[in-house]
CSV table of C-alpha atoms and ligand atoms in Angstrom, one decimal:
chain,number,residue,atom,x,y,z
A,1152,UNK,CA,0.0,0.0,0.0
A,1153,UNK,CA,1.7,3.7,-0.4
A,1154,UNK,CA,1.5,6.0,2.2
A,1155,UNK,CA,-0.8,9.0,1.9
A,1156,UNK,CA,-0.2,12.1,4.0
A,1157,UNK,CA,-2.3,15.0,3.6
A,1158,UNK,CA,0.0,18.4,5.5
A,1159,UNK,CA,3.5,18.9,3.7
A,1160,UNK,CA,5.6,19.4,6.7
A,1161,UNK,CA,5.3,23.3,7.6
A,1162,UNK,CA,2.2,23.8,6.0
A,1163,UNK,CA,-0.3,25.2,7.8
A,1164,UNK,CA,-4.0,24.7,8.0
A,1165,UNK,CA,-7.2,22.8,9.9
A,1166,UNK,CA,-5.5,20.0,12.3
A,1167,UNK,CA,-4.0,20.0,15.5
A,1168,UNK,CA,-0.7,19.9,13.8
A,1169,UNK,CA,-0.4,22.4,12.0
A,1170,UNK,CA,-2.1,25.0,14.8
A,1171,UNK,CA,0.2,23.9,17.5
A,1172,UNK,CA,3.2,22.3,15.7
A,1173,UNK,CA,5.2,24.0,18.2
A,1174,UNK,CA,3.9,22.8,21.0
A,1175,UNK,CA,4.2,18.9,19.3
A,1176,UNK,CA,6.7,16.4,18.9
A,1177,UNK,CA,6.7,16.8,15.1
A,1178,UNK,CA,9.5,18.3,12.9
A,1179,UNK,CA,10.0,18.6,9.1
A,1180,UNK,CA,10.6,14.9,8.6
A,1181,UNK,CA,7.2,14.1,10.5
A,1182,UNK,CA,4.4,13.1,7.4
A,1183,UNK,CA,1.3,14.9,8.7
A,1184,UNK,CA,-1.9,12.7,8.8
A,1185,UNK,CA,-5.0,15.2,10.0
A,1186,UNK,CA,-8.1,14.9,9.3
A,1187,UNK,CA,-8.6,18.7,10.5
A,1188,UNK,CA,-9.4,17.6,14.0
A,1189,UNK,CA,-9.4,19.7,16.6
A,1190,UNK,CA,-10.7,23.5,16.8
A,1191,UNK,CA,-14.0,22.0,18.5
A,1192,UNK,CA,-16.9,25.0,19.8
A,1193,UNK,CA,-16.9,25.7,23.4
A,1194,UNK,CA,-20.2,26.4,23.9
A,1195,UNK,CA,-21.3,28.8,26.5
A,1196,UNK,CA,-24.5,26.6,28.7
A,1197,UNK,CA,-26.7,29.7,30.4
A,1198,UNK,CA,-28.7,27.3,31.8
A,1199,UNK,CA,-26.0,24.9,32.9
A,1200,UNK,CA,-24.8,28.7,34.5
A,1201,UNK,CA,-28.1,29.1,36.0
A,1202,UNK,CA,-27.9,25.8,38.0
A,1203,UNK,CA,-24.6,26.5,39.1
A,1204,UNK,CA,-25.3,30.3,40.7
A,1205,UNK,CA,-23.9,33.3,41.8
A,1206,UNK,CA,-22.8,34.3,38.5
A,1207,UNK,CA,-20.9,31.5,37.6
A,1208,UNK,CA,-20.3,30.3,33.5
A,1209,UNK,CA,-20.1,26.4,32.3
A,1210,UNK,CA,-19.2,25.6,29.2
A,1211,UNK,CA,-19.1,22.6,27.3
A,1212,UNK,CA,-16.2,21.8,24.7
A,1213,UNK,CA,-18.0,19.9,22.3
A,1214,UNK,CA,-15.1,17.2,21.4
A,1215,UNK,CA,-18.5,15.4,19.5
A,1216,UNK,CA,-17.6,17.8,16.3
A,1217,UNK,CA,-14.1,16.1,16.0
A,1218,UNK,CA,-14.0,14.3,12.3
A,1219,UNK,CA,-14.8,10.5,13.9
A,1220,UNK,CA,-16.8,12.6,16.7
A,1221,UNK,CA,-14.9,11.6,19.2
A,1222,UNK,CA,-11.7,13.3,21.5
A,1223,UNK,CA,-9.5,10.8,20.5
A,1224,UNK,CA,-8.8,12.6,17.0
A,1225,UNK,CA,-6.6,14.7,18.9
A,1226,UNK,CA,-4.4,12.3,19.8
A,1227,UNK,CA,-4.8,9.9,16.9
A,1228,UNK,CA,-3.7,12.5,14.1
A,1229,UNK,CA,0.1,12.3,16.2
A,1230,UNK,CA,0.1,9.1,16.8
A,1231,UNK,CA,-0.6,7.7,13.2
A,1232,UNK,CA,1.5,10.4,11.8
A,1233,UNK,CA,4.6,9.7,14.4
A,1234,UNK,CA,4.1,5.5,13.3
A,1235,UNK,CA,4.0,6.3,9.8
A,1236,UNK,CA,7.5,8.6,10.6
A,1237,UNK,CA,9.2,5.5,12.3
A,1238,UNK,CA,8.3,3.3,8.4
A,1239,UNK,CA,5.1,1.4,10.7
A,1240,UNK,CA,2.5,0.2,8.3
A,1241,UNK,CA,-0.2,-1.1,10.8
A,1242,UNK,CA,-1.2,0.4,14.4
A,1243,UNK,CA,-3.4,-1.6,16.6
A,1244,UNK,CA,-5.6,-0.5,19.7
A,1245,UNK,CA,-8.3,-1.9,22.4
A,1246,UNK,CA,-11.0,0.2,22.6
A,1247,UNK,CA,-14.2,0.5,24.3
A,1248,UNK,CA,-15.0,2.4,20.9
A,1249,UNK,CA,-14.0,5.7,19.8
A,1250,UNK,CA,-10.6,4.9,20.2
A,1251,UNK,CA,-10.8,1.8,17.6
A,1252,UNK,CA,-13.3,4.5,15.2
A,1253,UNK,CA,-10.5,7.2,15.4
A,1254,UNK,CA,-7.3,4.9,14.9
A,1255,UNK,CA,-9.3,3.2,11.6
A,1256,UNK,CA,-9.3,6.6,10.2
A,1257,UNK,CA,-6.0,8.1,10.6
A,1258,UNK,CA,-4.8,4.7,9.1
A,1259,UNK,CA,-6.9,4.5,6.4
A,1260,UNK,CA,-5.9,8.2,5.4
A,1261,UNK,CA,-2.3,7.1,6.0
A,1262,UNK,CA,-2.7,4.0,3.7
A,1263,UNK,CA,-1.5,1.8,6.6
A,1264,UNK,CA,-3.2,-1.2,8.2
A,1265,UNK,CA,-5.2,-1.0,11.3
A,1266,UNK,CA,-6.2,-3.7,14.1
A,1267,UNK,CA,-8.8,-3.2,16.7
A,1268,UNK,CA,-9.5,-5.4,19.5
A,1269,UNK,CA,-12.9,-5.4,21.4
A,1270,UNK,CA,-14.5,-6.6,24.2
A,1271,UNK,CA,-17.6,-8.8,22.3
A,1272,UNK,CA,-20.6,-7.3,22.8
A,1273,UNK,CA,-19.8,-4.3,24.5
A,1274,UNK,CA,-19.4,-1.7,21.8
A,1275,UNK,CA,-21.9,0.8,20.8
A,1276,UNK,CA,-23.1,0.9,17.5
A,1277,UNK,CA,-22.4,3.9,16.3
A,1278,UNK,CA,-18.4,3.5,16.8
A,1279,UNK,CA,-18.7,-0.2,15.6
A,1280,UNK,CA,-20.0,0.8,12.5
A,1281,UNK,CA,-17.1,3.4,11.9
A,1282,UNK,CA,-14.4,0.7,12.7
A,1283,UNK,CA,-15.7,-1.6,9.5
A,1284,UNK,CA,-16.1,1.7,7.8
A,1285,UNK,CA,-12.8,2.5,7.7
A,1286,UNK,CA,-11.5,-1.1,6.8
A,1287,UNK,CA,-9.8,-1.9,10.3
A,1288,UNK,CA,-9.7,-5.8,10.9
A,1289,UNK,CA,-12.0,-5.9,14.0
A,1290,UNK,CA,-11.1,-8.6,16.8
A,1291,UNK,CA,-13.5,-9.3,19.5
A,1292,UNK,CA,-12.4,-10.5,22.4
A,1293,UNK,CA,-14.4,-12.6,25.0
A,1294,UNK,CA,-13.2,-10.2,27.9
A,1295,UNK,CA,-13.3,-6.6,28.9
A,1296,UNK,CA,-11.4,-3.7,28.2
A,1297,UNK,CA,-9.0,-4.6,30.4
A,1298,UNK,CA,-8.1,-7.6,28.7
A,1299,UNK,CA,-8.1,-6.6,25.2
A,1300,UNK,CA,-5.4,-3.8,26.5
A,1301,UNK,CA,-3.6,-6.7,27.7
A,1302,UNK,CA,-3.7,-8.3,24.4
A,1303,UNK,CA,-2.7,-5.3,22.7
A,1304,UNK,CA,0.5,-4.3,24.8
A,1305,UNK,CA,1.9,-8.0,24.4
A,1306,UNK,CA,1.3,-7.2,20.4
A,1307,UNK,CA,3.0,-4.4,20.6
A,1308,UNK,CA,6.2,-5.8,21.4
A,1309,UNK,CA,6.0,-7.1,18.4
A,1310,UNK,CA,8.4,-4.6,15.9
A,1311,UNK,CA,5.5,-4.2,13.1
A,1312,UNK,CA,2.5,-2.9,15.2
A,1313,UNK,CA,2.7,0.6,16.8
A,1314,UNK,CA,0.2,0.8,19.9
A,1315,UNK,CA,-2.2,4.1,19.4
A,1316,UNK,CA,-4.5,3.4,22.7
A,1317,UNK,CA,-3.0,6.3,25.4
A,1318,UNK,CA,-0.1,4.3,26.5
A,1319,UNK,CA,1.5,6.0,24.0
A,1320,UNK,CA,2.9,9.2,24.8
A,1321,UNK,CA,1.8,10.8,21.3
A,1322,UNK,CA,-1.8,10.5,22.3
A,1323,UNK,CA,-1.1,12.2,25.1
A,1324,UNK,CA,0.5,14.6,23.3
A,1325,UNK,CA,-2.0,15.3,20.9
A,1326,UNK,CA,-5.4,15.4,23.3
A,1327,UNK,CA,-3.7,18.2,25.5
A,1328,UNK,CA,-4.5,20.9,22.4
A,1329,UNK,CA,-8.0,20.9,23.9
A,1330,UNK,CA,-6.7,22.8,27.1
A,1331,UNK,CA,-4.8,25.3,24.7
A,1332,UNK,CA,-8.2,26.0,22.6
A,1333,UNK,CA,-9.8,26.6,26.1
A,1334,UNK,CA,-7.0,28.8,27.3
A,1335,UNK,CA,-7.1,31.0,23.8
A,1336,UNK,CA,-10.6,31.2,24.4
A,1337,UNK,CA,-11.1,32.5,27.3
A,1338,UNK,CA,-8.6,34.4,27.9
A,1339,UNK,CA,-7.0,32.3,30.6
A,1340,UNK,CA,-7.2,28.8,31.9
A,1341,UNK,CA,-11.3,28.1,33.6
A,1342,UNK,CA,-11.6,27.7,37.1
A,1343,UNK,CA,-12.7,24.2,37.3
A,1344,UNK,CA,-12.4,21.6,34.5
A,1345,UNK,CA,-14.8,18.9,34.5
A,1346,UNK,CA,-14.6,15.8,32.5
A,1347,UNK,CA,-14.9,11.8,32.4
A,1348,UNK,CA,-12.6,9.3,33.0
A,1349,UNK,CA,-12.1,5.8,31.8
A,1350,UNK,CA,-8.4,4.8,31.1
A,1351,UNK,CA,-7.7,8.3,32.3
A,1352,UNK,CA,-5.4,9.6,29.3
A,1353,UNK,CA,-7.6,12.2,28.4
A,1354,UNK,CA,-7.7,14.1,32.0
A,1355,UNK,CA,-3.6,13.5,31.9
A,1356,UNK,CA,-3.6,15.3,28.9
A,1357,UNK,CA,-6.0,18.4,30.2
A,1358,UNK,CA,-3.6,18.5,33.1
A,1359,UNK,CA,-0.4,18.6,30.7
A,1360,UNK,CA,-2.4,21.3,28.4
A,1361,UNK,CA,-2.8,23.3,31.3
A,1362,UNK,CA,0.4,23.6,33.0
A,1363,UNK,CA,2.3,23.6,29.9
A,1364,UNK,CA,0.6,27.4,29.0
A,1365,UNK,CA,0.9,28.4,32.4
A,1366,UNK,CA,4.4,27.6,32.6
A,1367,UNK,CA,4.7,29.2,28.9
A,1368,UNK,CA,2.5,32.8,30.8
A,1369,UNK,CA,-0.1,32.1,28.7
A,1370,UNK,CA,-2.3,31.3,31.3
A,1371,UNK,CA,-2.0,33.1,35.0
A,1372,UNK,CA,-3.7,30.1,36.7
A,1373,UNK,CA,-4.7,26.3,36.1
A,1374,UNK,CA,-8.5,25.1,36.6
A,1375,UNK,CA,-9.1,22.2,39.4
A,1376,UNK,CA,-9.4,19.4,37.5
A,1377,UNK,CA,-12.7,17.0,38.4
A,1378,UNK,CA,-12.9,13.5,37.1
A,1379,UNK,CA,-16.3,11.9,37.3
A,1380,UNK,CA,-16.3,7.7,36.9
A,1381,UNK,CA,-19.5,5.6,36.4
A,1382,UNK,CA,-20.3,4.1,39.9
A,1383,UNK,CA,-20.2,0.4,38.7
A,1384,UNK,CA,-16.8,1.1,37.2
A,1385,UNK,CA,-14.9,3.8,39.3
A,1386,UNK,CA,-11.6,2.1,40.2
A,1387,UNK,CA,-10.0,5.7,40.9
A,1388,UNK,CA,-13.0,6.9,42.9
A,1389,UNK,CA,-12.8,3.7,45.0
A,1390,UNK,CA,-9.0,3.2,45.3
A,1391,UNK,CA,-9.1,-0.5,43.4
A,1392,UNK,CA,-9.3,-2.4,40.6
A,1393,UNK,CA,-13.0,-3.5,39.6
A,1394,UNK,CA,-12.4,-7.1,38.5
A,1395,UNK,CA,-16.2,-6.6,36.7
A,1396,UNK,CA,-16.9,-3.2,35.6
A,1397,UNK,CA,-20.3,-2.5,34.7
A,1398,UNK,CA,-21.9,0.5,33.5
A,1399,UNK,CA,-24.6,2.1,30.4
A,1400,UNK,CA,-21.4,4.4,29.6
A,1401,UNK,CA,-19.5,1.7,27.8
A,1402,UNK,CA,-16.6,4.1,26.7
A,1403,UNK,CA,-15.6,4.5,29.9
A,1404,UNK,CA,-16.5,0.8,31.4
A,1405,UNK,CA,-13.1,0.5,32.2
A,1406,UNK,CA,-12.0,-1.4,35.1
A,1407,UNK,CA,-7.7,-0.7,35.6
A,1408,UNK,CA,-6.9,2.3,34.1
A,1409,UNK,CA,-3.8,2.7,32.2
A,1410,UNK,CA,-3.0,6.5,33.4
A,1411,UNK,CA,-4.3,6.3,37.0
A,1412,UNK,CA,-0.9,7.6,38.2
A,1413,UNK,CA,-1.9,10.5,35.8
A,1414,UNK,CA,-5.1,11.1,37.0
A,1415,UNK,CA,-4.1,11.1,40.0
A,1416,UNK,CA,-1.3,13.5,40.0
A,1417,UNK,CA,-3.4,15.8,37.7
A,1418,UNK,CA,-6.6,15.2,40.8
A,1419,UNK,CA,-3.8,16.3,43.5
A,1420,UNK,CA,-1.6,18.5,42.1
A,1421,UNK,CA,-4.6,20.9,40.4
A,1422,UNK,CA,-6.3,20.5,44.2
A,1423,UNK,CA,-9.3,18.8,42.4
A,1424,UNK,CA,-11.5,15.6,42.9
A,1425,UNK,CA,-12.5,12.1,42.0
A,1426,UNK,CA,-16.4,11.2,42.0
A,1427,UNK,CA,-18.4,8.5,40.7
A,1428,UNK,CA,-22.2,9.2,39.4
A,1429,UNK,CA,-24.7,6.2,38.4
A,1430,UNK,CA,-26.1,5.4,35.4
A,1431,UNK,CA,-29.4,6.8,35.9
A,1432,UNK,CA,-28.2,10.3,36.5
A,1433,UNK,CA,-25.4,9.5,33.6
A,1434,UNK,CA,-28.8,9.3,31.5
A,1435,UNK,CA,-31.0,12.1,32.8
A,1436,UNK,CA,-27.7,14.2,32.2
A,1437,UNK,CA,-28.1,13.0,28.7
A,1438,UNK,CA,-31.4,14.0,28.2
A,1439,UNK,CA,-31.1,16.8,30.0
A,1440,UNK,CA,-28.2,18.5,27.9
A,1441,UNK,CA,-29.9,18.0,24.5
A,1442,UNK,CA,-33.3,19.3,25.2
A,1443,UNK,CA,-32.2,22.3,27.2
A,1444,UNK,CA,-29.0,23.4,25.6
A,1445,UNK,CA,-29.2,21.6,22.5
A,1446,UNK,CA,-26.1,19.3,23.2
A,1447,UNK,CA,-26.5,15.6,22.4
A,1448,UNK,CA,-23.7,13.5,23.3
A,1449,UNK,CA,-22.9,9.9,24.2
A,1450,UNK,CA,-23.4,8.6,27.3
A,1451,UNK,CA,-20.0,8.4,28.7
A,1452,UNK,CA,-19.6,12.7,27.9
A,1453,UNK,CA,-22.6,13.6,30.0
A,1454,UNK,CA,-20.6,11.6,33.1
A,1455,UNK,CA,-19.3,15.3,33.3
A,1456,UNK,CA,-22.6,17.0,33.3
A,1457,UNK,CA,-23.9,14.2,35.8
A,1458,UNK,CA,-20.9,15.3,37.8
A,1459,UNK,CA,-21.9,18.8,37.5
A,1460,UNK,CA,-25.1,19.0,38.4
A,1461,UNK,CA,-24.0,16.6,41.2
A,1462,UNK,CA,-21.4,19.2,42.6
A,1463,UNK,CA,-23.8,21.8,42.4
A,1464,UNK,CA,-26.3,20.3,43.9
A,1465,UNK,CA,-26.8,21.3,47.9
A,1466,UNK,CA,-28.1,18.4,49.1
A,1467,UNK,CA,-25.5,16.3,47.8
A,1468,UNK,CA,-22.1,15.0,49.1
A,1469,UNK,CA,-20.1,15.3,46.4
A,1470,UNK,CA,-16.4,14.5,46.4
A,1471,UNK,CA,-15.9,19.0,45.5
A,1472,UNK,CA,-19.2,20.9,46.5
A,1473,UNK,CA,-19.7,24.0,44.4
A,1474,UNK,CA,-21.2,26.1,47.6
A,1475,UNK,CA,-17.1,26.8,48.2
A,1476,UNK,CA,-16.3,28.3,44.9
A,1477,UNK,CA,-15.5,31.9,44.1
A,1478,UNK,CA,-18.2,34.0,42.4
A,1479,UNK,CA,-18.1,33.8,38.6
A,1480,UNK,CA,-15.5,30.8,38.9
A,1481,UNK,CA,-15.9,29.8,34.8
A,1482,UNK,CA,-16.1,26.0,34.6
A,1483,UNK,CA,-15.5,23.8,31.5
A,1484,UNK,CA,-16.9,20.2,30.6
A,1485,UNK,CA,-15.6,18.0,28.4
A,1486,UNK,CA,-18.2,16.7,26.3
A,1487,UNK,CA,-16.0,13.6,24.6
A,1488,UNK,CA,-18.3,12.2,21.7
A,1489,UNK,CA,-21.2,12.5,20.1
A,1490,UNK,CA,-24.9,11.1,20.9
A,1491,UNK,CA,-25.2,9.5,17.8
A,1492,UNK,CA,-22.6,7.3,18.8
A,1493,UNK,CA,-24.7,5.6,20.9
A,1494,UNK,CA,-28.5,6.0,19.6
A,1495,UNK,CA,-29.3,2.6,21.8
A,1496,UNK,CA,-28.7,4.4,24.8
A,1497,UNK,CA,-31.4,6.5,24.2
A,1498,UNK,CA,-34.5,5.4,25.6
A,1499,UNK,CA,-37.5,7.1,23.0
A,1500,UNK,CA,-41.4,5.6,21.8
A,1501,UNK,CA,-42.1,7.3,18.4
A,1502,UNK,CA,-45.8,8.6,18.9
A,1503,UNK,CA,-48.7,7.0,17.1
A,1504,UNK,CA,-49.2,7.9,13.3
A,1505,UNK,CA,-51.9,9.9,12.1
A,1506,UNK,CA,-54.0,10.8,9.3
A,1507,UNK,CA,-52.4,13.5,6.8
A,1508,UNK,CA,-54.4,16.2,7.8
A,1509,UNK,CA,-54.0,19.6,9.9
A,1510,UNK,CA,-56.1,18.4,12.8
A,1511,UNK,CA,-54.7,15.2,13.8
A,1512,UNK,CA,-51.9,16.2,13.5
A,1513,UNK,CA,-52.3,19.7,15.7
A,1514,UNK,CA,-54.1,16.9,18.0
A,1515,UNK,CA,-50.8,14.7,18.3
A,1516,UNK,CA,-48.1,17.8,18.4
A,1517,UNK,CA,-50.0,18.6,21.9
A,1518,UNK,CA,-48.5,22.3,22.1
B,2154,F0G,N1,-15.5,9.6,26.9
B,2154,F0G,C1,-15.5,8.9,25.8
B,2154,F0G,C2,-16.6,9.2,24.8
B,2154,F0G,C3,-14.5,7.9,25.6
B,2154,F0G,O1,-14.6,7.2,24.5
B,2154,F0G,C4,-13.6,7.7,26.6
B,2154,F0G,C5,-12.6,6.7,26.4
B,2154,F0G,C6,-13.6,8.5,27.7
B,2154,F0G,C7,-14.6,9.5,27.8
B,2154,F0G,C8,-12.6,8.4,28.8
B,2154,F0G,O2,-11.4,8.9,28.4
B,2154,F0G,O3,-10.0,6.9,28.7
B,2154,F0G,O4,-8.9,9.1,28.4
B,2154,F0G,O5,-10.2,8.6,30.5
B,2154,F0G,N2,-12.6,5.8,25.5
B,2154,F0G,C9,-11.5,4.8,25.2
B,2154,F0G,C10,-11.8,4.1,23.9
B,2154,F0G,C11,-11.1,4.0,26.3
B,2154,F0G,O6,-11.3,3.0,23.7
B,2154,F0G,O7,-12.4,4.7,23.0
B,2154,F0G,P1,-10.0,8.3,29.0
């Protein structure tokens, strides 16, 4: 197969390359593959705000909008590109989904091969369909994520497969640009960052993001950085490994963590928290997002708003309680992939069908 790259080296354009080259671990011998990821809204919530109080602002970075509409772009267009740099011709990954979406991709537009492994039965069909898509062999396992990670790092010892889950540093790399487009857009850093964890790259990377332009001045301060798990898979929350990690939010049904020493340095050194929230308030977080601010994203993404409302709540015990923070503290979620994603976690009965005329059909709208 020949290689494809779409970016010269040095040219500039869409793609978290070429806006933060500098910033990367890329230089003029680095074949840019970039789907023009990256550059994602960050949506001002006024009613999220209104929840919250006493003049505070949430806003959600929609990470949905990415081109497999999922986070992991970010981190995939460095990864791919740095394995097609090194002469690799196929890059494997575990996923719970988006990961597995995002790698197939970037290696189809790099004209290199691409292997997924799955945990059977546990991937939503939105992101499964994306896989096959893109022409990625597709391995379930008969196992969790946990497993198929295991699978996956004894591969990659192997010379011809490069490993693009967030065990490698390149993903990392490339996922911390999201705390940069915050930072640019505000102004400064947020007070608080909010998002999901699973394997726990992605808050890792917020962290590095964050401290990275506040080391560089461009920020003067660095939010508090909140993960929020699924109850029935929170290893971090609970301080162990769950052997059986259940949970409606399959992205993150995740049981050992690869990065829980970066979460957890991120968690202590930003003075944040770790929380868990269950699946029924994961959902009603869903729902809620979409019809009142007109966000829809999977399951696993509205963790953070679950954790939100959660904090801000007064007759709640969360792990951080909002009642502490300063007046118009500005707080960020990570929304990490889009609703369609996941359509079967979307509970909905289609109303009846009616006659094609005006007044059944001013009967069933009901307004
Ligand atoms: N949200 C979504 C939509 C995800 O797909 C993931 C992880 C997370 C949150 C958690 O991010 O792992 O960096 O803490 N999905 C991985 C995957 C595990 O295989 O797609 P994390």
């Amino acid at each position: 197969m020949t290689l494809m790259t779409t970016t010269p080296p040095g040219t500039t354009g869409r793609g978290v390359i070429a806006r933060y080259r500098t910033h990367l671990p890329v230089t003029d011998a680095t074949p840019i593959v970039s789907l023009g990821e990256g550059s994602t809204p960050l949506i001002p919530c006024p009613r999220l705000s209104a929840i919250v109080g006493r003049g505070c602002e949430v806003f959600v970075k929609y990470e949905g909008l990415n081109p497999t509409c999922s986070f992991k772009d970010r981190g995939m267009t460095l990864a791919v590109s740095k394995a097609v740099e090194r002469g690799i011709h196929a890059v494997v990954c575990a996923s719970t989904g988006n990961t597995s979406a995002s790698a197939a991709a970037y290696a189809a537009r790099a004209g290199i091969r691409c292997a997924v492994i799955l945990p059977a039965g546990k991937i939503a069909s939105g992101k499964l369909v994306q896989a096959y898509a893109y022409g990625a062999k597709v391995v379930a396992i008969d196992g969790n994520f946990d497993d198929a990670l295991r699978v996956v790092r004894e591969l990659g010892q192997r010379p011809d497969f490069a490993i693009v889950n967030s065990i490698n540093p390149d993903r990392i790399a490339g996922q911390k640009t999201a705390a940069f487009e915050i930072v640019e857009e505000l102004g400064d850093a947020p007070d608080l960052h909010l998002l999901p964890v699973g394997n726990a790259g992605n808050i890792t990377a917020y962290w590095a993001g964050y401290c990275e332009y506040a080391e560089l001045g461009e920020a003067t301060k660095r939010p508090a950085m909140l993960g929020f798990q699924a109850a029935g898979s929170a290893p971090i929350f609970r301080g162990q490994i769950v052997e059986q990690p259940e949970t409606i939010a399959s992205a993150i049904r995740i049981g050992n963590p690869a990065s829980w020493d970066g979460a957890t340095a991120a968690i202590r050194d930003s003075a944040g928290a770790i929380d868990n929230v269950t699946d029924d308030e994961i959902l009603a977080a869903q729902q809620w997002l979409a019809s009142n601010e007109g966000i829809f994203v999977e399951p696993a993404s509205a963790a953070s708003i679950a954790g939100l409302l959660k904090c801000a709540d007064p007759r709640r015990e969360p792990a951080y309680h909002f009642s502490d923070i300063a007046e118009g503290s500005r707080i960020v979620c990570t929304a990490t992939g889009h609703g369609l994603k996941d359509p079967d976690a979307v509970r909905f009965t289609s109303g009846p069908t009616v006659t094609a005329n005006l007044d059944e059909v001013m009967r069933a709208i009901d307004v």
